[in-house]
XYZ file of C-alpha atoms in Angstrom:
519
model
C 48.763 184.340 -17.068
C 45.306 183.045 -17.642
C 42.702 185.727 -18.524
C 40.219 185.640 -15.724
C 36.495 185.987 -16.442
C 34.707 189.146 -15.556
C 32.296 188.791 -12.578
C 29.580 191.256 -11.414
C 30.979 194.024 -13.536
C 34.378 193.865 -11.766
C 37.397 192.162 -13.190
C 38.573 189.489 -10.701
C 42.074 188.357 -11.458
C 43.783 185.218 -10.250
C 47.162 183.890 -11.121
C 47.602 180.938 -13.273
C 49.546 178.121 -11.954
C 53.290 178.018 -12.763
C 55.115 174.815 -13.893
C 55.408 171.810 -11.682
C 57.780 172.259 -8.695
C 60.893 170.419 -8.374
C 60.041 166.836 -7.351
C 57.032 166.586 -9.637
C 53.279 167.081 -9.177
C 51.281 170.170 -9.731
C 52.139 173.400 -7.952
C 49.235 174.363 -5.612
C 47.113 177.286 -6.921
C 47.227 180.332 -4.640
C 44.041 180.754 -2.720
C 41.876 183.521 -4.354
C 41.163 186.605 -2.228
C 37.565 187.097 -1.763
C 36.157 190.606 -2.173
C 33.382 189.630 0.399
C 33.887 189.936 4.110
C 33.981 187.050 6.387
C 30.600 187.212 8.313
C 30.644 187.528 12.099
C 27.968 186.164 14.286
C 24.896 188.263 14.290
C 24.900 188.362 18.051
C 27.079 186.798 20.723
C 23.884 185.226 22.293
C 21.768 182.626 20.555
C 18.150 181.673 21.093
C 19.408 178.416 22.629
C 22.129 179.583 25.140
C 20.346 178.211 28.153
C 19.962 174.728 26.387
C 23.714 174.749 25.431
C 24.651 175.532 29.068
C 22.307 172.973 30.554
C 23.264 170.192 28.091
C 26.941 170.962 28.486
C 26.747 170.758 32.239
C 24.771 167.448 32.030
C 27.118 165.735 29.741
C 30.389 167.448 30.547
C 30.819 169.066 27.116
C 31.893 172.760 26.977
C 28.795 174.753 26.137
C 30.956 177.004 23.725
C 31.622 173.776 21.678
C 28.016 172.971 21.361
C 27.182 176.601 20.434
C 29.987 176.839 17.938
C 29.011 173.500 16.250
C 25.442 174.600 16.043
C 26.379 177.924 14.366
C 28.543 176.095 11.718
C 25.961 173.316 11.034
C 22.609 175.449 10.940
C 23.408 179.056 11.944
C 21.216 178.289 15.070
C 18.094 177.365 13.053
C 15.886 174.390 13.862
C 15.976 172.639 10.383
C 13.694 170.026 9.052
C 15.910 167.945 6.793
C 15.383 166.855 3.275
C 17.389 164.408 1.097
C 19.662 166.201 -1.239
C 22.332 163.711 -1.901
C 21.588 159.982 -2.084
C 23.488 158.142 0.727
C 23.442 161.187 2.999
C 20.616 161.116 5.481
C 18.633 164.463 6.193
C 19.799 166.658 8.962
C 17.451 167.744 11.898
C 17.449 170.256 14.545
C 19.822 173.045 15.759
C 22.616 170.477 15.762
C 21.924 168.958 12.413
C 21.849 165.423 13.740
C 21.280 162.861 11.000
C 20.995 159.094 10.331
C 22.691 156.626 12.668
C 24.272 159.433 14.621
C 20.876 160.872 15.427
C 19.485 157.445 16.531
C 22.518 156.778 18.789
C 22.413 160.418 20.225
C 18.706 160.083 21.088
C 19.248 156.760 22.754
C 22.129 158.167 24.829
C 20.128 161.225 25.780
C 17.129 158.937 26.669
C 14.770 160.695 24.307
C 12.743 159.536 21.353
C 14.237 159.896 17.882
C 11.257 162.072 16.984
C 11.953 164.480 19.877
C 15.649 164.592 18.997
C 14.452 165.725 15.529
C 11.854 168.239 16.432
C 12.385 169.589 19.972
C 15.397 172.025 20.192
C 16.182 171.130 23.794
C 16.135 167.479 23.080
C 18.167 167.959 19.955
C 20.834 169.759 21.759
C 20.766 167.327 24.693
C 21.255 164.427 22.180
C 24.107 166.187 20.494
C 25.810 166.701 23.828
C 25.308 163.144 24.749
C 26.881 161.949 21.425
C 29.926 164.194 22.078
C 30.231 162.916 25.509
C 30.308 159.425 24.214
C 32.976 160.306 21.638
C 34.934 161.969 24.307
C 34.785 158.970 26.557
C 35.728 156.593 23.768
C 38.953 158.540 22.925
C 39.670 159.333 26.617
C 40.407 163.023 26.062
C 41.276 165.421 28.870
C 38.042 167.310 28.883
C 39.693 170.356 30.587
C 41.961 170.972 27.593
C 39.844 172.606 24.801
C 42.351 171.498 22.095
C 41.653 167.867 22.752
C 37.990 168.446 21.707
C 39.321 168.839 18.192
C 39.075 165.181 17.172
C 35.701 164.791 18.778
C 34.348 167.685 16.778
C 35.785 166.221 13.653
C 34.082 162.841 14.308
C 30.841 164.752 14.896
C 31.092 166.475 11.546
C 31.118 163.177 9.664
C 33.475 164.807 7.171
C 35.924 162.328 5.541
C 38.453 164.109 3.430
C 41.479 165.555 5.297
C 40.959 168.961 3.816
C 37.338 169.036 4.677
C 38.146 168.132 8.313
C 40.624 170.876 8.558
C 38.207 173.348 7.075
C 35.424 172.177 9.443
C 37.735 172.706 12.475
C 38.691 176.028 11.176
C 34.981 177.033 10.992
C 34.251 175.836 14.515
C 37.369 177.713 15.629
C 36.105 180.928 14.186
C 32.611 180.390 15.613
C 34.053 179.960 19.051
C 36.101 183.173 18.771
C 33.168 185.133 17.424
C 30.975 183.774 20.051
C 33.085 185.341 22.733
C 35.035 182.306 23.841
C 38.483 183.308 25.291
C 41.335 182.888 22.825
C 42.767 180.146 25.158
C 39.585 178.024 24.498
C 39.662 178.223 20.782
C 40.355 175.013 18.921
C 43.780 175.067 17.146
C 43.725 176.021 13.559
C 44.758 173.463 11.098
C 45.985 174.681 7.653
C 43.902 173.092 4.941
C 45.788 171.367 2.242
C 45.967 173.576 -0.899
C 44.141 172.190 -3.846
C 45.922 171.587 -7.053
C 44.968 173.620 -10.132
C 42.133 172.465 -12.547
C 43.356 170.005 -15.298
C 45.752 171.546 -17.658
C 47.177 174.059 -15.051
C 44.635 176.813 -15.697
C 42.525 178.712 -13.255
C 38.959 177.937 -12.082
C 36.211 178.976 -14.562
C 35.030 181.614 -11.985
C 38.122 183.616 -10.914
C 36.845 184.073 -7.332
C 36.412 180.453 -6.742
C 38.531 178.013 -4.673
C 39.290 174.932 -6.755
C 38.488 171.629 -5.050
C 38.450 168.914 -7.580
C 35.730 166.264 -7.518
C 36.256 162.906 -9.366
C 32.523 162.526 -9.882
C 32.043 163.892 -13.401
C 32.221 162.695 -16.958
C 31.985 164.378 -20.487
C 29.062 166.176 -21.753
C 27.206 164.750 -24.789
C 28.908 165.548 -28.046
C 25.688 166.599 -29.876
C 23.561 169.624 -29.233
C 22.165 168.233 -26.016
C 25.575 168.637 -24.404
C 25.550 172.437 -24.942
C 25.132 174.277 -21.612
C 21.691 175.827 -21.662
C 20.403 175.906 -18.113
C 21.621 176.732 -14.638
C 20.263 174.718 -11.602
C 19.900 176.190 -8.123
C 20.301 173.685 -5.259
C 20.559 173.780 -1.499
C 22.957 171.333 0.153
C 20.907 170.401 3.094
C 24.090 170.686 5.160
C 26.758 173.221 6.055
C 29.343 174.526 3.477
C 32.234 172.265 4.340
C 30.177 169.179 4.732
C 28.667 169.885 1.229
C 31.800 170.207 -0.735
C 33.628 167.507 1.238
C 30.794 165.051 0.293
C 30.833 166.155 -3.248
C 34.511 165.558 -3.651
C 34.341 162.087 -2.028
C 34.403 159.323 -4.751
C 32.105 157.184 -2.601
C 29.273 159.921 -2.939
C 28.905 159.489 -6.798
C 27.513 163.043 -6.856
C 28.890 166.424 -7.538
C 28.142 169.981 -8.640
C 29.969 172.569 -10.475
C 29.923 175.060 -7.675
C 29.158 175.367 -3.856
C 28.392 178.794 -2.392
C 29.088 179.162 1.505
C 26.518 180.243 3.951
C 27.758 183.918 4.023
C 28.952 184.033 0.417
C 32.565 184.640 1.622
C 33.790 181.484 -0.429
C 32.798 179.656 -3.462
C 34.285 176.293 -4.336
C 34.469 174.923 -7.861
C 34.467 171.186 -7.992
C 33.927 170.378 -11.654
C 34.872 172.389 -14.780
C 31.942 173.846 -16.588
C 32.996 172.049 -19.809
C 32.454 168.787 -18.001
C 29.234 167.030 -16.844
C 28.705 167.128 -13.050
C 26.281 164.671 -11.433
C 23.802 166.969 -9.698
C 20.195 166.247 -10.941
C 18.900 162.738 -11.433
C 16.115 163.428 -13.826
C 15.308 163.528 -17.461
C 14.170 166.851 -18.734
C 10.414 167.398 -19.036
C 9.330 170.785 -20.492
C 5.907 170.478 -18.800
C 7.740 171.245 -15.566
C 9.176 174.365 -16.978
C 6.236 176.148 -18.616
C 6.716 174.224 -21.778
C 10.146 175.854 -22.554
C 12.846 173.997 -24.549
C 10.728 170.945 -25.240
C 13.292 169.686 -27.756
C 15.292 168.563 -24.732
C 12.510 166.286 -23.481
C 13.902 162.965 -22.332
C 17.386 164.160 -22.087
C 19.401 163.580 -18.874
C 19.427 166.930 -17.334
C 23.043 166.785 -16.317
C 24.019 166.992 -20.073
C 23.019 170.654 -20.504
C 23.163 172.232 -17.092
C 25.543 173.758 -14.647
C 24.765 173.045 -11.060
C 25.262 175.502 -8.123
C 24.793 174.215 -4.605
C 24.203 176.590 -1.611
C 25.008 175.753 1.943
C 21.653 175.837 3.847
C 18.399 174.088 4.018
C 15.059 174.052 2.156
C 13.333 174.538 5.672
C 15.146 177.872 6.519
C 12.868 180.800 6.284
C 15.324 183.085 4.478
C 18.761 183.140 2.744
C 21.467 185.747 3.781
C 21.803 188.647 1.464
C 25.497 188.094 1.284
C 25.057 184.451 0.031
C 22.529 185.546 -2.484
C 24.733 188.446 -3.719
C 27.734 186.098 -4.083
C 25.570 183.610 -5.803
C 24.099 186.132 -8.174
C 27.662 187.290 -9.124
C 28.572 183.797 -9.895
C 25.557 183.043 -11.965
C 25.925 186.383 -13.989
C 29.431 185.183 -14.803
C 28.377 181.622 -15.829
C 25.356 182.859 -17.865
C 27.350 185.521 -19.681
C 30.120 183.089 -20.513
C 27.969 180.303 -21.516
C 25.185 182.284 -23.238
C 22.437 181.143 -20.918
C 19.268 183.285 -20.923
C 18.831 185.244 -17.615
C 15.312 184.252 -16.936
C 13.147 182.139 -14.801
C 12.936 179.356 -17.482
C 16.829 178.929 -17.684
C 17.844 179.628 -14.006
C 15.732 177.000 -12.295
C 15.391 175.030 -9.105
C 16.407 171.435 -8.484
C 12.984 170.726 -7.258
C 11.298 172.169 -10.277
C 12.885 169.782 -12.698
C 12.999 166.791 -10.240
C 9.769 167.167 -8.248
C 9.338 163.454 -7.456
C 11.847 163.535 -4.776
C 13.461 166.944 -4.444
C 12.147 170.401 -3.368
C 15.321 172.463 -3.098
C 16.009 175.374 -3.046
C 12.626 175.505 -1.343
C 9.666 177.934 -1.088
C 11.607 180.656 0.516
C 14.342 181.101 -2.224
C 13.691 184.613 -3.486
C 13.380 183.920 -7.125
C 12.275 187.177 -8.592
C 14.681 189.484 -6.822
C 17.437 186.888 -7.195
C 17.081 186.822 -11.013
C 16.860 190.610 -11.095
C 20.205 190.730 -9.116
C 21.773 188.450 -11.679
C 20.463 190.590 -14.488
C 21.636 193.814 -12.791
C 25.082 192.476 -12.193
C 25.295 191.562 -15.881
C 24.155 195.218 -16.827
C 20.549 194.410 -17.733
C 17.203 195.755 -16.726
C 14.214 193.583 -17.915
C 10.742 194.873 -17.854
C 8.115 192.105 -18.066
C 4.517 192.408 -19.077
C 3.464 191.261 -15.603
C 4.277 193.583 -12.746
C 4.893 190.759 -10.409
C 8.076 189.907 -12.357
C 9.579 193.330 -12.219
C 11.873 195.049 -9.782
C 9.752 198.154 -9.145
C 12.754 200.328 -8.348
C 13.883 200.167 -11.937
C 11.166 198.563 -13.951
C 7.408 199.077 -14.284
C 4.736 198.198 -16.956
C 1.299 199.654 -17.752
C -0.680 197.412 -20.070
C -4.279 198.465 -20.823
C -6.983 196.350 -19.477
C -8.209 195.641 -23.073
C -4.998 193.622 -23.709
C -5.723 190.042 -22.399
C -3.068 187.969 -20.604
C -2.160 184.616 -21.918
C 0.290 181.835 -21.656
C -1.042 179.629 -24.389
C 2.138 180.094 -26.611
C 5.072 178.389 -24.713
C 7.951 180.672 -25.712
C 7.171 183.556 -23.483
C 9.342 185.368 -20.842
C 8.381 185.508 -17.245
C 4.799 184.426 -16.380
C 3.073 184.886 -19.676
C 2.442 187.662 -22.166
C -0.204 190.176 -23.280
C -1.695 190.691 -26.624
C -4.142 192.915 -28.444
C -5.713 193.175 -31.988
C -4.506 195.774 -34.356
C -6.860 198.597 -35.084
C -6.382 201.686 -37.284
C -7.593 204.075 -34.560
C -6.080 202.465 -31.499
C -4.328 204.673 -29.034
C -3.830 202.285 -26.044
C -0.269 201.037 -26.064
C 1.567 198.840 -23.761
C 4.216 200.876 -21.929
C 7.499 199.329 -20.477
C 9.253 201.798 -18.461
C 12.827 201.594 -17.082
C 14.713 203.863 -14.757
C 18.377 204.901 -15.251
C 20.234 206.327 -12.327
C 22.563 208.178 -14.702
C 22.128 208.968 -18.386
C 24.083 206.914 -20.934
C 23.903 204.779 -24.059
C 21.755 201.725 -23.830
C 20.593 199.020 -26.309
C 16.989 197.985 -26.225
C 15.602 194.633 -27.012
C 12.069 193.396 -27.490
C 10.490 189.968 -27.204
C 7.241 188.398 -28.455
C 5.819 184.926 -28.768
C 5.437 182.993 -31.946
C 2.121 182.820 -34.001
C 0.907 183.039 -37.527
C -1.487 185.885 -36.696
C 1.225 188.252 -35.529
C 1.598 191.738 -36.918
C 4.169 192.244 -39.684
C 4.346 195.942 -38.684
C 4.361 196.168 -34.873
C 5.601 199.593 -33.951
C 7.672 200.332 -30.849
C 7.922 203.943 -29.804
C 11.027 204.763 -27.866
C 10.431 207.725 -25.513
C 13.017 209.381 -23.322
C 12.474 210.711 -19.732
C 12.237 214.146 -21.175
C 9.282 213.077 -23.225
C 11.163 213.023 -26.565
C 10.141 210.174 -28.929
C 13.517 208.993 -30.375
C 11.869 207.215 -33.128
C 9.196 204.550 -33.903
C 10.774 201.124 -34.630
C 8.690 198.841 -36.982
C 9.095 195.181 -36.279
C 7.788 191.984 -38.012
C 6.373 189.917 -35.211
C 5.441 187.049 -37.489
C 8.957 185.423 -37.053
C 11.405 185.164 -34.265
C 9.135 184.361 -31.308
C 10.652 183.474 -28.044
C 13.966 185.403 -28.672
C 15.315 188.748 -27.946
C 15.449 191.155 -30.927
C 17.411 194.404 -30.920
C 15.351 197.634 -31.511
C 18.422 199.873 -31.525
C 20.888 201.779 -29.485
C 20.242 205.278 -28.115
C 21.492 207.672 -25.484
C 19.005 208.234 -22.679
C 18.861 210.716 -19.865
C 18.642 209.826 -16.271
C 15.108 209.049 -15.022
C 12.223 206.951 -16.164
C 12.433 206.255 -19.952
C 9.985 203.923 -21.730
C 9.163 201.867 -24.817
C 5.540 201.805 -25.848
C 4.230 198.929 -28.101
C 1.396 200.296 -30.283
C -1.375 198.270 -31.767
C -2.321 201.000 -34.387
C -2.342 199.158 -37.716
C -4.773 197.780 -40.229
C -7.240 195.151 -38.581
C -6.665 191.472 -39.049
C -3.507 190.729 -36.823
C -2.371 190.956 -33.257
C 0.642 192.435 -31.489
C 2.240 190.744 -28.513
C 3.708 192.519 -25.444
C 5.997 190.118 -23.645
C 9.096 191.737 -22.417
C 11.770 194.485 -22.931
C 15.397 194.459 -22.064
C 17.672 197.373 -21.544
C 21.449 196.608 -21.595
C 24.731 198.395 -21.609
């Protein structure tokens, strides 16, 4: 057996592959059992039911098929496509029409390409016209629902056989969940089981389904090849189309992981030890609040793990189930690879490649997402800026006399606060954290670098019952930009706090950047 990595505080176990079966070749890995439920449609009716019905009648395409394809492609959203993968045109509208297919569909529906992109009725009519043309070209019996299977596969644009089977399965489930009678459902096609990762082991993330991409190479042998960042992407497509493109040798792109729309499945395509091809940019620390500038000019694939998410930059929100599944994965990767769980090391594709990428877009919930990753890894982090805190478990109170700054680059969150030392000072910076149940916790502190820092900064650890555990003296003249352990204590349930004092001989400053509470 291969020891599985721990994810989200729960041990997820998967069996290792056994030896090759008689006849040679690797034995397929058993499909992992997801702890997440398969999402159902939020409602049996969509905002576009009348358009599906009208377009279906006009072009002799079952409205149920149009509706199911739209659910699989966009979750019934009007999307404004962006380029995510070179060679794959952006998708538009409820039906995710793209490229040459969109142009042909618009012509068949007798609408302009612009209307097919931006008007939902025109978009649905264009998709129906395209499906009508495919059905005519293959001379299917339109009264037999199962014969629409090949038409739907052609519409998907998916090339790998396993991807086609998965796409049909997704449309089939959408048909059933939309209320189509079972006799209308497309036939299920069992996907081909994927072989195990090289060497016969399990995926790095135990809950993942292994789908090997050939699009990778080795990481750099020097320090620039050590994993240091995790990059969040959106696919600009549905889940099946995303991983199918990334395992296609012709695409020349990949990612380590792809998370489905509802989080019910995660695919691993490249082992974390290898270099996936998911970001076409050299690192520039000026795009990342001047963090890790020693990596400037290094190709970003060298030191990153890439996680794609089914969906689009233009969508107004991301499903909670997808975010939870993603956060569990990211907790696992960061814990295993020693990646700091902060906004400077869990970053967006568009942040590091702003010239031509914007994903995951303005509606990715960065602050609660990173807090969720931290919580799943048993951490509460309290930042000096309230905007970066999860108010349910972390609050901060910093006196107005402590100026805010970001002039020193090795800070956590959005900056830091500082104050001059003074023998009579009584105004400390208080970092509070709430524990639902009492228990033992380790407290870490962080400050920024600087020659004028105090060598005797005092942290007062105070329990929810008002007891001061002890003052902890710390030398802030060294170790800026890193977590430093203050100690381990037993805390009661409720709001406990750590207060940074500035009481000391004049002539230096203390820095309040962040506190971390961990199990």
